[in-house]
Amino acid sequence: MERHDAIVIGGGLNGLTAAACLARAGASVLVLDRNSALGGAAACGEVAPGFRVARYGLGLAAMPQRLVTGLELHKHGLRFRRLDPGVTLLPDGRHHASYRDGVIHRRELQRFSAKDADAWTRFRRDMLAAASKLRPVLEKPMRDPSRRSLATYRWLRDLADRFASLDTQEFHELTRIWTLSCAEFLDGYFESDAVKARFASSALGGSTLGPFSPTGARFLIAPFMEEHEGASGGAPAALLPIGGPEAIAGALVSVILAHGGQVRREAEVTDVLVRDARARGVVLANGEEIHARAIISDLDLKRSFLTLFPWKALPDGFVEKIGRFRMRGVTAKVNLALEAAPEFPAVPAGCPALAGGIRLGQTMEEMEAAFEDWRDGIPPSAPIVDALVPTIADPSLAPAGKHVMSIAVHYVPETLHDGPWTDERKAALTDLVIARLSERSPGLAERIHAVETLVPPDIENDIGLTSGDLNQGELTLDQLFFNRPMAGISGYATPIRDFYLCSASAHPGPLALGGAGANAAAVVAASLGKRGG
C-alpha cells in the first residue's frame, strides 16, 4: 500500500504552495489533481494553437515576496516583470494611465484635478499604513478561537496587543476603511469623478459588493500589500509572471520534486478514507487507495466536504453550516487570439502603462447598476471590463507578431433569473464585450483569430470551483479572518482529525496568493513533527 506523510488534494497554487513548504520541511508529499494542467484558477490554456493565455484569471499575479524568496522560486525559473499598472479608457475619449513613478503618476492625476494630484500622496500614505497593519495578519496561520489551547491564548493576546498599540488616529482611519463604501471613502480624498471611479472599479472587480456597498473600501488596500516604498511613490506595480501564471505552478512543482515530493496529474480523488474518526487516506476514481498521515484539501470548502465524505461521517449540523457558506460566481472570462496588436488611439503611442492592463471606465452609478443587475441575476449590459494583452511584455505567449488578450468581465451572474446560460447567451456576452472594447480599439474585431468565453458555470465544470467562484467564498467581513471559512474551522484543521483545508476558502483567502497553502503547511508540519513549513 502506497503511503506518504501528506497527500494534497488539488494542484491549485495554494495546494502546490502547501506541498512545496512541506516537502522543504522534510515531509514525503504527494499532490493529486484531476486535471492535466496544474494551477487551478491560475491555469493557462491555448485559445488556438500557439496562443496561450490565463484561462480563468486576468494573468497578473502578485505572490507575496516572502513566499517567492522563502521557497527560492527564482532558482526554479520563476521571473516577474514589474509593469506600470494599466490604463483606464474613459467614455468621453480621454484616458487615465497609472505609473509606478510618483512624479509621473501625480502629473497624470493633475490632468484631471490639481487637488487630486496633491491628495494622492495622502491616499498612498494611508493605504500603506493600512497594508502594514493587515500584512502580519495574512502572513501567519489563523487560530480558531474556539479551540482552547496555550497557542490560541497567545494568539488572542498578540491580537489584543496589536489593537492596543494603535493610537486614536490610526484606529479611526482603520475603522473608516473597514466600514465605509468605496464611494464614500474615496470622496474623502479626491474630487474628480473619473479618478474615483477608476480606483473603485480596480478595487471591486471580482467582488460581490458595489461601489456604494458598506465595507467595500477595504478592497482598496489590496494593491498596496507588496508595496514597500514611501508615500512619495506612484501606483502599485502590476506583476506579470513570465510564461503566464502557470509559470508559478511550474516553479512550485519544481520545488516539490527537488525535495522528494511527487505530483500526479489526471488523478481525481473521489473519497477520503475515514477510520476511527480520522482521515487515513484517499480513494482515486480508478479505485486506487493511497494512505497518508495528513490529508490536505485545496478544493473549496463545499467540495472538500460535500463531495469527498459520506455526509453521515460529518458531525451533526456540519453539512448545514457548510451550506450557509456563501459562494457566488461574479466573473466571466473572454480570451482572444489576435492576428495583430490591438490599437488604442486615445492613448499616446508607446505608453508603457498599456502593458499593465486596460480598463473600460464607468461612472460610480453605472458600476452600481451593473452590481444590481448581477445581484438580481440579470444578464450584464454594462459590466466592469478589465483586459490585459500579456504579449506586450511577454511575446512568448503567442506566435511571432501575434498577440493574446485576456478579458475579465465582472458582475456576471452564475445563474440568470430567467434560465441557464445557453450558447446563444454566451455569444451575446462575447459580442457585447468585443463591441465595447472595439469602441476604444477600432479594428479589434477584425484582428480576432479565435475566441473563448467562459461564464461561471463553465469555470465550475472545468476546474471544480463551486458556483464558478474564483475567490472560493465571498469576501464579506463575516467570511474573513477567524470566520473564514466559518467559526470552528478557521485554523485549517477540521472536525475530521488529520484532514486540513488549504484552499482560498481558508484564511487569508485570495488576499495573499499562496498564503492559505503556506499557513496550512505550517500547521500540518507541526502536527507531523517536522521542522516547519
Short mmCIF file of C-alpha atoms in Angstrom, two decimals:
data_model
loop_
_atom_site.label_atom_id
_atom_site.label_comp_id
_atom_site.label_asym_id
_atom_site.label_seq_id
_atom_site.Cartn_x
_atom_site.Cartn_y
_atom_site.Cartn_z
CA MET A 1 0.00 0.00 0.00
CA GLU A 2 1.40 3.40 -1.03
CA ARG A 3 1.94 5.71 1.97
CA HIS A 4 3.04 9.31 2.45
CA ASP A 5 3.30 11.83 5.26
CA ALA A 6 0.84 14.11 3.47
CA ILE A 7 -1.47 14.00 0.47
CA VAL A 8 -2.59 17.28 -1.07
CA ILE A 9 -5.87 17.08 -2.98
CA GLY A 10 -5.81 19.64 -5.79
CA GLY A 11 -2.94 21.29 -7.61
CA GLY A 12 -4.01 24.93 -7.41
CA LEU A 13 -1.44 27.47 -6.29
CA ASN A 14 -2.40 27.05 -2.62
CA GLY A 15 -2.14 23.27 -2.82
CA LEU A 16 1.21 23.43 -4.60
CA THR A 17 2.49 26.02 -2.10
CA ALA A 18 1.45 23.79 0.82
CA ALA A 19 3.16 20.80 -0.80
CA ALA A 20 6.33 22.78 -1.53
CA CYS A 21 6.53 24.04 2.06
CA LEU A 22 6.01 20.54 3.47
CA ALA A 23 8.49 18.94 1.08
CA ARG A 24 11.12 21.50 2.12
CA ALA A 25 10.32 20.67 5.75
CA GLY A 26 11.23 17.04 5.09
CA ALA A 27 7.77 15.51 4.68
CA SER A 28 7.01 12.98 1.96
CA VAL A 29 4.27 14.66 -0.06
CA LEU A 30 2.00 13.58 -2.90
CA VAL A 31 -0.11 16.08 -4.88
CA LEU A 32 -3.14 14.69 -6.74
CA ASP A 33 -5.02 16.77 -9.31
CA ARG A 34 -7.87 15.71 -11.57
CA ASN A 35 -6.79 17.95 -14.45
CA SER A 36 -3.91 17.70 -16.89
CA ALA A 37 -2.95 21.38 -16.32
CA LEU A 38 -1.94 22.42 -12.81
CA GLY A 39 -2.60 25.77 -11.23
CA GLY A 40 -6.36 25.63 -10.68
CA ALA A 41 -7.75 29.11 -11.29
CA ALA A 42 -4.25 30.17 -12.42
CA ALA A 43 -4.08 27.53 -15.16
CA CYS A 44 -3.30 28.56 -18.72
CA GLY A 45 -4.58 27.13 -21.96
CA GLU A 46 -4.49 27.62 -25.71
CA VAL A 47 -7.17 29.72 -27.34
CA ALA A 48 -5.73 28.47 -30.65
CA PRO A 49 -2.53 26.53 -31.39
CA GLY A 50 0.40 28.60 -30.13
CA PHE A 51 -1.77 31.24 -28.39
CA ARG A 52 -1.52 30.73 -24.59
CA VAL A 53 -3.49 32.75 -22.07
CA ALA A 54 -4.60 32.58 -18.44
CA ARG A 55 -7.94 30.84 -18.90
CA TYR A 56 -9.77 31.92 -15.75
CA GLY A 57 -7.88 34.86 -14.23
CA LEU A 58 -6.60 38.01 -15.85
CA GLY A 59 -2.98 36.83 -15.87
CA LEU A 60 -1.33 39.19 -13.37
CA ALA A 61 -0.14 37.60 -10.15
CA ALA A 62 1.21 39.28 -7.01
CA MET A 63 2.54 36.35 -4.98
CA PRO A 64 3.92 37.63 -1.66
CA GLN A 65 7.64 38.22 -1.90
CA ARG A 66 8.18 36.31 1.34
CA LEU A 67 6.91 33.14 -0.37
CA VAL A 68 8.84 33.71 -3.60
CA THR A 69 12.02 34.25 -1.59
CA GLY A 70 11.35 31.65 1.10
CA LEU A 71 10.69 28.89 -1.43
CA GLU A 72 13.55 30.13 -3.65
CA LEU A 73 11.26 30.10 -6.67
CA HIS A 74 13.76 32.20 -8.61
CA LYS A 75 16.10 29.21 -8.52
CA HIS A 76 13.36 27.22 -10.25
CA GLY A 77 12.96 29.60 -13.15
CA LEU A 78 10.25 31.97 -11.92
CA ARG A 79 10.56 35.52 -13.24
CA PHE A 80 8.25 38.52 -12.96
CA ARG A 81 8.01 41.75 -14.93
CA ARG A 82 7.10 44.83 -12.91
CA LEU A 83 4.77 46.91 -15.08
CA ASP A 84 3.12 50.30 -14.84
CA PRO A 85 -0.36 49.33 -13.65
CA GLY A 86 -2.62 49.99 -16.58
CA VAL A 87 -4.77 52.49 -18.43
CA THR A 88 -8.43 53.34 -17.95
CA LEU A 89 -10.23 54.33 -21.16
CA LEU A 90 -12.94 56.87 -20.33
CA PRO A 91 -16.26 57.19 -22.16
CA ASP A 92 -15.51 60.76 -23.26
CA GLY A 93 -12.42 59.66 -25.20
CA ARG A 94 -9.86 60.57 -22.54
CA HIS A 95 -7.59 58.10 -20.81
CA HIS A 96 -6.17 57.82 -17.31
CA ALA A 97 -2.84 56.00 -17.02
CA SER A 98 -1.23 54.81 -13.80
CA TYR A 99 2.52 54.92 -13.28
CA ARG A 100 4.89 53.48 -10.68
CA ASP A 101 6.94 56.68 -10.70
CA GLY A 102 5.37 59.05 -8.18
CA VAL A 103 6.20 62.25 -10.06
CA ILE A 104 4.77 60.97 -13.35
CA HIS A 105 1.70 59.50 -11.63
CA ARG A 106 0.86 62.76 -9.89
CA ARG A 107 1.38 64.62 -13.17
CA GLU A 108 -1.15 62.27 -14.77
CA LEU A 109 -3.64 62.90 -11.97
CA GLN A 110 -3.16 66.63 -12.42
CA ARG A 111 -4.71 66.38 -15.89
CA PHE A 112 -7.97 65.65 -14.07
CA SER A 113 -7.56 67.68 -10.90
CA ALA A 114 -4.71 69.55 -9.21
CA LYS A 115 -6.34 68.77 -5.88
CA ASP A 116 -6.37 65.04 -6.67
CA ALA A 117 -2.70 65.11 -7.62
CA ASP A 118 -1.93 66.59 -4.20
CA ALA A 119 -4.30 64.11 -2.49
CA TRP A 120 -2.50 61.10 -3.98
CA THR A 121 0.38 61.27 -1.51
CA ARG A 122 -2.04 61.26 1.43
CA PHE A 123 -4.06 58.42 -0.10
CA ARG A 124 -0.95 56.31 -0.75
CA ARG A 125 0.33 57.01 2.76
CA ASP A 126 -2.94 55.82 4.29
CA MET A 127 -3.10 52.71 2.08
CA LEU A 128 0.47 51.79 3.01
CA ALA A 129 -0.38 52.22 6.68
CA ALA A 130 -3.47 50.01 6.36
CA ALA A 131 -1.47 47.39 4.45
CA SER A 132 1.22 47.37 7.14
CA LYS A 133 -1.43 46.55 9.75
CA LEU A 134 -3.07 43.86 7.59
CA ARG A 135 0.09 42.16 6.31
CA PRO A 136 1.11 40.44 9.59
CA VAL A 137 -2.40 39.03 9.96
CA LEU A 138 -2.25 37.47 6.49
CA GLU A 139 1.26 36.08 6.88
CA LYS A 140 0.59 33.93 9.94
CA PRO A 141 -1.68 30.92 10.39
CA MET A 142 -5.10 31.91 11.66
CA ARG A 143 -6.04 30.44 15.02
CA ASP A 144 -9.51 29.16 15.76
CA PRO A 145 -10.66 30.98 18.91
CA SER A 146 -12.99 28.08 19.76
CA ARG A 147 -10.05 25.66 20.11
CA ARG A 148 -8.78 26.30 23.62
CA SER A 149 -5.03 25.91 23.83
CA LEU A 150 -1.97 27.81 25.02
CA ALA A 151 -1.15 28.72 21.39
CA THR A 152 -4.66 30.13 20.92
CA TYR A 153 -4.41 32.24 24.07
CA ARG A 154 -1.06 33.61 22.90
CA TRP A 155 -2.56 34.46 19.52
CA LEU A 156 -5.50 36.25 21.15
CA ARG A 157 -3.12 38.16 23.41
CA ASP A 158 -0.96 39.21 20.45
CA LEU A 159 -4.08 40.32 18.57
CA ALA A 160 -5.22 42.38 21.54
CA ASP A 161 -1.75 43.91 21.90
CA ARG A 162 -1.74 44.86 18.22
CA PHE A 163 -5.02 46.76 18.59
CA ALA A 164 -3.92 48.32 21.88
CA SER A 165 -0.80 49.70 20.19
CA LEU A 166 -2.85 51.78 17.76
CA ASP A 167 -3.16 55.45 18.56
CA THR A 168 -6.53 57.19 18.28
CA GLN A 169 -5.92 58.47 14.75
CA GLU A 170 -4.76 55.08 13.45
CA PHE A 171 -7.79 53.38 14.97
CA HIS A 172 -10.07 55.98 13.40
CA GLU A 173 -8.53 55.51 9.95
CA LEU A 174 -8.72 51.70 10.13
CA THR A 175 -12.34 51.91 11.20
CA ARG A 176 -13.17 54.09 8.22
CA ILE A 177 -11.53 51.85 5.62
CA TRP A 178 -13.11 48.69 7.04
CA THR A 179 -16.62 50.11 7.31
CA LEU A 180 -17.19 52.69 4.54
CA SER A 181 -18.14 52.08 0.93
CA CYS A 182 -15.61 52.70 -1.82
CA ALA A 183 -17.53 55.75 -2.97
CA GLU A 184 -17.76 57.37 0.46
CA PHE A 185 -14.15 56.61 1.35
CA LEU A 186 -12.76 57.99 -1.93
CA ASP A 187 -14.83 61.15 -1.52
CA GLY A 188 -12.57 61.93 1.42
CA TYR A 189 -9.55 62.22 -0.88
CA PHE A 190 -10.48 63.01 -4.47
CA GLU A 191 -12.85 65.32 -6.34
CA SER A 192 -12.64 64.02 -9.93
CA ASP A 193 -15.39 61.52 -10.70
CA ALA A 194 -13.12 59.84 -13.26
CA VAL A 195 -10.32 59.35 -10.73
CA LYS A 196 -12.65 58.00 -8.05
CA ALA A 197 -14.37 55.63 -10.46
CA ARG A 198 -11.01 54.35 -11.70
CA PHE A 199 -9.91 53.40 -8.16
CA ALA A 200 -13.30 51.91 -7.30
CA SER A 201 -13.52 49.72 -10.41
CA SER A 202 -9.99 48.43 -9.81
CA ALA A 203 -10.83 47.53 -6.22
CA LEU A 204 -14.26 45.98 -6.77
CA GLY A 205 -13.63 43.82 -9.84
CA GLY A 206 -14.35 40.22 -8.85
CA SER A 207 -16.05 41.14 -5.56
CA THR A 208 -19.70 40.79 -4.57
CA LEU A 209 -20.03 44.41 -3.47
CA GLY A 210 -20.92 47.55 -5.39
CA PRO A 211 -19.30 50.99 -5.12
CA PHE A 212 -21.93 52.14 -2.61
CA SER A 213 -21.93 48.95 -0.52
CA PRO A 214 -20.72 49.39 3.08
CA THR A 215 -17.31 47.84 3.90
CA GLY A 216 -16.19 47.94 0.24
CA ALA A 217 -13.42 50.49 0.84
CA ARG A 218 -11.15 47.77 2.32
CA PHE A 219 -10.61 46.34 -1.18
CA LEU A 220 -8.59 49.47 -1.96
CA ILE A 221 -5.80 48.12 0.28
CA ALA A 222 -5.04 45.01 -1.79
CA PRO A 223 -2.75 46.52 -4.47
CA PHE A 224 -0.56 48.02 -1.74
CA MET A 225 0.17 44.78 0.11
CA GLU A 226 3.53 44.28 -1.62
CA GLU A 227 4.48 47.96 -1.76
CA HIS A 228 7.39 48.98 0.45
CA GLU A 229 8.36 52.41 -0.90
CA GLY A 230 7.15 55.52 0.88
CA ALA A 231 4.22 57.84 0.29
CA SER A 232 6.04 59.69 -2.48
CA GLY A 233 5.75 56.71 -4.82
CA GLY A 234 3.24 56.15 -7.59
CA ALA A 235 0.63 53.48 -8.22
CA PRO A 236 1.46 49.90 -7.13
CA ALA A 237 3.16 47.86 -9.83
CA ALA A 238 1.38 45.19 -11.84
CA LEU A 239 3.34 41.91 -11.65
CA LEU A 240 3.34 39.71 -14.75
CA PRO A 241 4.83 36.21 -14.39
CA ILE A 242 6.87 35.45 -17.50
CA GLY A 243 5.28 32.45 -19.16
CA GLY A 244 1.89 33.21 -17.62
CA PRO A 245 0.54 32.27 -14.17
CA GLU A 246 1.30 28.62 -14.97
CA ALA A 247 4.97 29.58 -14.55
CA ILE A 248 4.29 29.97 -10.81
CA ALA A 249 2.74 26.50 -10.75
CA GLY A 250 5.72 25.14 -12.69
CA ALA A 251 8.23 26.63 -10.24
CA LEU A 252 6.30 25.23 -7.26
CA VAL A 253 6.21 21.77 -8.85
CA SER A 254 9.96 22.01 -9.40
CA VAL A 255 10.44 22.75 -5.68
CA ILE A 256 8.25 19.79 -4.72
CA LEU A 257 10.13 17.38 -6.97
CA ALA A 258 13.52 18.72 -5.90
CA HIS A 259 12.72 17.83 -2.29
CA GLY A 260 11.44 14.35 -2.99
CA GLY A 261 7.73 15.06 -3.39
CA GLN A 262 5.50 13.68 -6.11
CA VAL A 263 2.85 15.25 -8.34
CA ARG A 264 0.26 13.24 -10.25
CA ARG A 265 -2.00 14.79 -12.86
CA GLU A 266 -5.29 13.29 -14.06
CA ALA A 267 -5.64 11.61 -10.68
CA GLU A 268 -9.08 12.51 -9.35
CA VAL A 269 -9.78 11.91 -5.67
CA THR A 270 -13.34 10.72 -5.13
CA ASP A 271 -13.30 9.84 -1.42
CA VAL A 272 -11.35 10.43 1.76
CA LEU A 273 -10.85 7.28 3.84
CA VAL A 274 -12.04 7.82 7.40
CA ARG A 275 -11.33 5.28 10.14
CA ASP A 276 -11.81 5.85 13.84
CA ALA A 277 -12.87 9.44 13.11
CA ARG A 278 -9.51 10.19 11.42
CA ALA A 279 -8.62 10.77 7.78
CA ARG A 280 -6.33 7.91 6.76
CA GLY A 281 -6.01 8.24 3.01
CA VAL A 282 -7.81 8.79 -0.27
CA VAL A 283 -9.51 6.79 -3.00
CA LEU A 284 -8.98 7.71 -6.65
CA ALA A 285 -11.54 7.46 -9.42
CA ASN A 286 -9.83 4.28 -10.65
CA GLY A 287 -10.31 2.64 -7.23
CA GLU A 288 -6.69 3.04 -6.09
CA GLU A 289 -6.19 3.68 -2.37
CA ILE A 290 -3.30 5.79 -1.04
CA HIS A 291 -2.69 6.31 2.66
CA ALA A 292 -1.14 9.28 4.49
CA ARG A 293 -0.77 10.72 7.98
CA ALA A 294 -2.36 14.00 6.88
CA ILE A 295 -4.80 14.83 4.09
CA ILE A 296 -4.86 18.45 2.91
CA SER A 297 -7.57 19.74 0.59
CA ASP A 298 -7.01 22.53 -1.91
CA LEU A 299 -10.64 22.20 -3.01
CA ASP A 300 -13.13 24.83 -1.91
CA LEU A 301 -14.95 24.27 1.37
CA LYS A 302 -18.08 22.79 -0.15
CA ARG A 303 -16.30 20.36 -2.44
CA SER A 304 -13.86 19.42 0.32
CA PHE A 305 -16.64 18.05 2.50
CA LEU A 306 -19.79 17.57 0.43
CA THR A 307 -18.10 15.55 -2.34
CA LEU A 308 -15.27 13.73 -0.53
CA PHE A 309 -17.10 12.38 2.53
CA PRO A 310 -20.33 10.49 3.15
CA TRP A 311 -22.41 13.09 4.93
CA LYS A 312 -23.14 10.72 7.83
CA ALA A 313 -19.40 10.76 8.64
CA LEU A 314 -19.55 14.51 9.33
CA PRO A 315 -20.55 15.98 12.72
CA ASP A 316 -24.19 16.77 13.37
CA GLY A 317 -25.19 20.07 11.82
CA PHE A 318 -21.91 20.45 9.90
CA VAL A 319 -23.46 19.94 6.45
CA GLU A 320 -25.98 22.68 7.17
CA LYS A 321 -23.19 25.05 8.25
CA ILE A 322 -21.26 24.37 5.06
CA GLY A 323 -24.40 25.04 3.05
CA ARG A 324 -24.56 28.52 4.58
CA PHE A 325 -21.04 29.39 3.39
CA ARG A 326 -21.68 31.79 0.53
CA MET A 327 -20.04 31.11 -2.81
CA ARG A 328 -21.27 33.03 -5.85
CA GLY A 329 -19.73 33.41 -9.27
CA VAL A 330 -19.22 37.00 -10.35
CA THR A 331 -16.61 36.90 -13.16
CA ALA A 332 -16.62 35.59 -16.72
CA LYS A 333 -13.59 35.31 -19.00
CA VAL A 334 -13.26 36.14 -22.68
CA ASN A 335 -9.94 35.03 -24.18
CA LEU A 336 -8.83 36.23 -27.60
CA ALA A 337 -6.14 35.14 -30.03
CA LEU A 338 -5.22 38.16 -32.15
CA GLU A 339 -3.53 38.37 -35.54
CA ALA A 340 -2.04 41.75 -34.64
CA ALA A 341 -1.66 44.04 -31.67
CA PRO A 342 -4.78 45.98 -30.69
CA GLU A 343 -4.60 49.75 -31.08
CA PHE A 344 -5.93 52.34 -28.65
CA PRO A 345 -5.99 55.76 -30.37
CA ALA A 346 -6.83 57.62 -27.15
CA VAL A 347 -3.55 56.52 -25.57
CA PRO A 348 -0.26 58.12 -26.64
CA ALA A 349 1.94 55.86 -28.75
CA GLY A 350 4.39 53.87 -26.67
CA CYS A 351 2.56 54.47 -23.39
CA PRO A 352 4.22 51.94 -21.01
CA ALA A 353 1.12 51.66 -18.82
CA LEU A 354 -0.72 49.76 -21.58
CA ALA A 355 1.32 46.65 -20.75
CA GLY A 356 -0.23 46.63 -17.26
CA GLY A 357 -3.81 46.32 -18.50
CA ILE A 358 -6.77 48.19 -19.94
CA ARG A 359 -9.99 49.02 -18.11
CA LEU A 360 -13.14 50.41 -19.65
CA GLY A 361 -14.05 53.38 -17.48
CA GLN A 362 -17.51 53.80 -15.96
CA THR A 363 -19.19 56.15 -13.54
CA MET A 364 -19.98 55.04 -10.00
CA GLU A 365 -23.66 54.97 -10.92
CA GLU A 366 -23.01 52.69 -13.91
CA MET A 367 -20.98 50.32 -11.73
CA GLU A 368 -23.75 50.28 -9.15
CA ALA A 369 -26.31 49.45 -11.85
CA ALA A 370 -24.10 46.58 -13.06
CA PHE A 371 -23.79 45.32 -9.48
CA GLU A 372 -27.55 45.46 -9.00
CA ASP A 373 -28.11 43.53 -12.25
CA TRP A 374 -25.67 40.84 -11.03
CA ARG A 375 -27.46 40.64 -7.69
CA ASP A 376 -30.80 40.19 -9.47
CA GLY A 377 -29.47 37.59 -11.94
CA ILE A 378 -29.89 39.85 -14.98
CA PRO A 379 -27.52 39.34 -17.94
CA PRO A 380 -24.96 42.16 -17.85
CA SER A 381 -25.42 45.14 -20.14
CA ALA A 382 -22.53 47.29 -18.87
CA PRO A 383 -20.23 45.10 -16.75
CA ILE A 384 -16.82 46.11 -15.43
CA VAL A 385 -14.35 45.05 -18.15
CA ASP A 386 -10.64 44.54 -17.42
CA ALA A 387 -8.33 43.46 -20.26
CA LEU A 388 -4.69 42.51 -20.43
CA VAL A 389 -2.51 42.00 -23.50
CA PRO A 390 0.25 39.97 -21.82
CA THR A 391 2.13 39.54 -25.08
CA ILE A 392 3.15 43.21 -24.95
CA ALA A 393 5.57 42.28 -22.16
CA ASP A 394 5.85 38.53 -22.80
CA PRO A 395 5.85 37.71 -26.54
CA SER A 396 6.46 34.01 -25.78
CA LEU A 397 2.71 33.52 -25.25
CA ALA A 398 1.85 33.81 -28.96
CA PRO A 399 3.44 33.21 -32.37
CA ALA A 400 5.80 35.95 -33.57
CA GLY A 401 3.97 39.19 -34.32
CA LYS A 402 0.68 37.93 -32.87
CA HIS A 403 -0.98 38.52 -29.52
CA VAL A 404 -3.42 37.24 -26.94
CA MET A 405 -5.90 39.30 -24.95
CA SER A 406 -7.21 38.19 -21.56
CA ILE A 407 -10.52 39.84 -20.60
CA ALA A 408 -12.14 39.61 -17.15
CA VAL A 409 -15.82 40.56 -17.17
CA HIS A 410 -17.15 41.37 -13.69
CA TYR A 411 -20.69 41.31 -12.34
CA VAL A 412 -21.67 38.31 -14.46
CA PRO A 413 -24.26 36.17 -12.60
CA GLU A 414 -23.70 32.47 -12.12
CA THR A 415 -27.44 31.84 -12.54
CA LEU A 416 -29.73 34.05 -14.61
CA HIS A 417 -33.14 34.96 -13.27
CA ASP A 418 -34.94 33.56 -16.33
CA GLY A 419 -32.96 30.46 -17.22
CA PRO A 420 -29.49 28.98 -17.64
CA TRP A 421 -26.56 30.24 -19.65
CA THR A 422 -27.00 28.96 -23.20
CA ASP A 423 -24.63 29.10 -26.15
CA GLU A 424 -26.70 31.99 -27.52
CA ARG A 425 -26.44 33.95 -24.29
CA LYS A 426 -22.70 33.34 -24.06
CA ALA A 427 -22.35 34.52 -27.67
CA ALA A 428 -24.33 37.66 -26.79
CA LEU A 429 -21.99 38.33 -23.86
CA THR A 430 -18.97 37.83 -26.13
CA ASP A 431 -20.39 40.21 -28.72
CA LEU A 432 -21.14 42.81 -26.03
CA VAL A 433 -17.59 42.70 -24.63
CA ILE A 434 -15.93 42.84 -28.06
CA ALA A 435 -18.23 45.67 -29.15
CA ARG A 436 -17.43 47.72 -26.06
CA LEU A 437 -13.69 47.17 -26.48
CA SER A 438 -13.94 47.96 -30.20
CA GLU A 439 -15.36 51.38 -29.35
CA ARG A 440 -11.96 52.21 -27.81
CA SER A 441 -9.87 49.93 -30.06
CA PRO A 442 -11.08 50.27 -33.66
CA GLY A 443 -10.42 47.21 -35.78
CA LEU A 444 -10.20 44.82 -32.82
CA ALA A 445 -12.91 42.52 -34.16
CA GLU A 446 -11.09 42.15 -37.49
CA ARG A 447 -7.90 41.09 -35.66
CA ILE A 448 -9.56 38.19 -33.81
CA HIS A 449 -8.23 34.78 -34.84
CA ALA A 450 -10.05 32.75 -32.15
CA VAL A 451 -12.21 33.43 -29.11
CA GLU A 452 -13.14 31.53 -25.95
CA THR A 453 -15.81 32.61 -23.46
CA LEU A 454 -16.21 31.07 -20.01
CA VAL A 455 -19.09 32.03 -17.72
CA PRO A 456 -19.20 30.94 -14.05
CA PRO A 457 -20.85 27.53 -14.76
CA ASP A 458 -18.07 26.77 -17.28
CA ILE A 459 -15.45 27.63 -14.66
CA GLU A 460 -17.17 25.32 -12.17
CA ASN A 461 -17.24 22.46 -14.67
CA ASP A 462 -13.64 22.99 -15.78
CA ILE A 463 -11.77 23.31 -12.50
CA GLY A 464 -14.32 22.34 -9.87
CA LEU A 465 -14.90 25.69 -8.17
CA THR A 466 -18.39 25.75 -6.67
CA SER A 467 -20.56 28.30 -8.49
CA GLY A 468 -17.51 29.34 -10.52
CA ASP A 469 -16.44 31.49 -7.55
CA LEU A 470 -12.80 32.37 -8.19
CA ASN A 471 -12.49 33.68 -4.62
CA GLN A 472 -13.70 30.32 -3.22
CA GLY A 473 -16.06 32.14 -0.89
CA GLU A 474 -17.40 35.67 -0.71
CA LEU A 475 -15.05 38.20 0.87
CA THR A 476 -17.64 39.73 3.15
CA LEU A 477 -16.48 40.53 6.69
CA ASP A 478 -18.43 37.62 8.16
CA GLN A 479 -16.35 35.26 5.98
CA LEU A 480 -12.88 36.66 6.72
CA PHE A 481 -10.13 36.13 9.31
CA PHE A 482 -11.26 33.81 12.13
CA ASN A 483 -14.63 33.47 10.39
CA ARG A 484 -13.07 32.05 7.21
CA PRO A 485 -14.46 29.74 6.18
CA MET A 486 -16.59 29.65 9.35
CA ALA A 487 -16.39 29.73 13.09
CA GLY A 488 -14.95 26.47 14.40
CA ILE A 489 -12.65 25.60 11.49
CA SER A 490 -10.69 28.79 10.88
CA GLY A 491 -7.36 27.24 11.88
CA TYR A 492 -7.01 24.89 8.83
CA ALA A 493 -7.71 21.79 10.96
CA THR A 494 -11.27 20.46 10.59
CA PRO A 495 -13.68 18.30 12.60
CA ILE A 496 -12.21 15.27 10.80
CA ARG A 497 -8.87 14.67 12.51
CA ASP A 498 -5.83 14.83 10.22
CA PHE A 499 -7.94 16.43 7.46
CA TYR A 500 -6.96 20.04 6.71
CA LEU A 501 -8.13 22.83 4.43
CA CYS A 502 -5.53 24.85 2.48
CA SER A 503 -7.59 26.39 -0.33
CA ALA A 504 -8.66 30.02 -0.71
CA SER A 505 -11.77 29.09 1.28
CA ALA A 506 -9.42 29.31 4.28
CA HIS A 507 -7.63 32.36 5.68
CA PRO A 508 -6.39 34.60 4.06
CA GLY A 509 -8.44 33.59 1.03
CA PRO A 510 -7.32 35.25 -2.22
CA LEU A 511 -5.88 38.23 -0.32
CA ALA A 512 -2.39 36.67 -0.50
CA LEU A 513 -1.63 34.28 -3.36
CA GLY A 514 -0.43 31.00 -1.86
CA GLY A 515 -0.93 32.35 1.67
CA ALA A 516 -3.53 29.80 2.75
CA GLY A 517 -1.30 27.00 1.48
CA ALA A 518 1.76 28.26 3.33
CA ASN A 519 -0.16 28.85 6.56
CA ALA A 520 -1.83 25.44 6.43
CA ALA A 521 1.53 23.80 5.75
CA ALA A 522 2.93 25.32 8.95
CA VAL A 523 0.08 23.79 10.96
CA VAL A 524 0.42 20.39 9.27
CA ALA A 525 4.22 20.37 9.62
CA ALA A 526 3.86 20.90 13.36
CA SER A 527 1.38 18.02 13.59
CA LEU A 528 3.82 15.78 11.71
CA GLY A 529 6.73 16.78 13.92
CA LYS A 530 8.62 18.40 11.06
CA ARG A 531 10.78 21.48 11.31
CA GLY A 532 8.13 23.87 9.98
CA GLY A 533 6.55 24.62 6.63
#
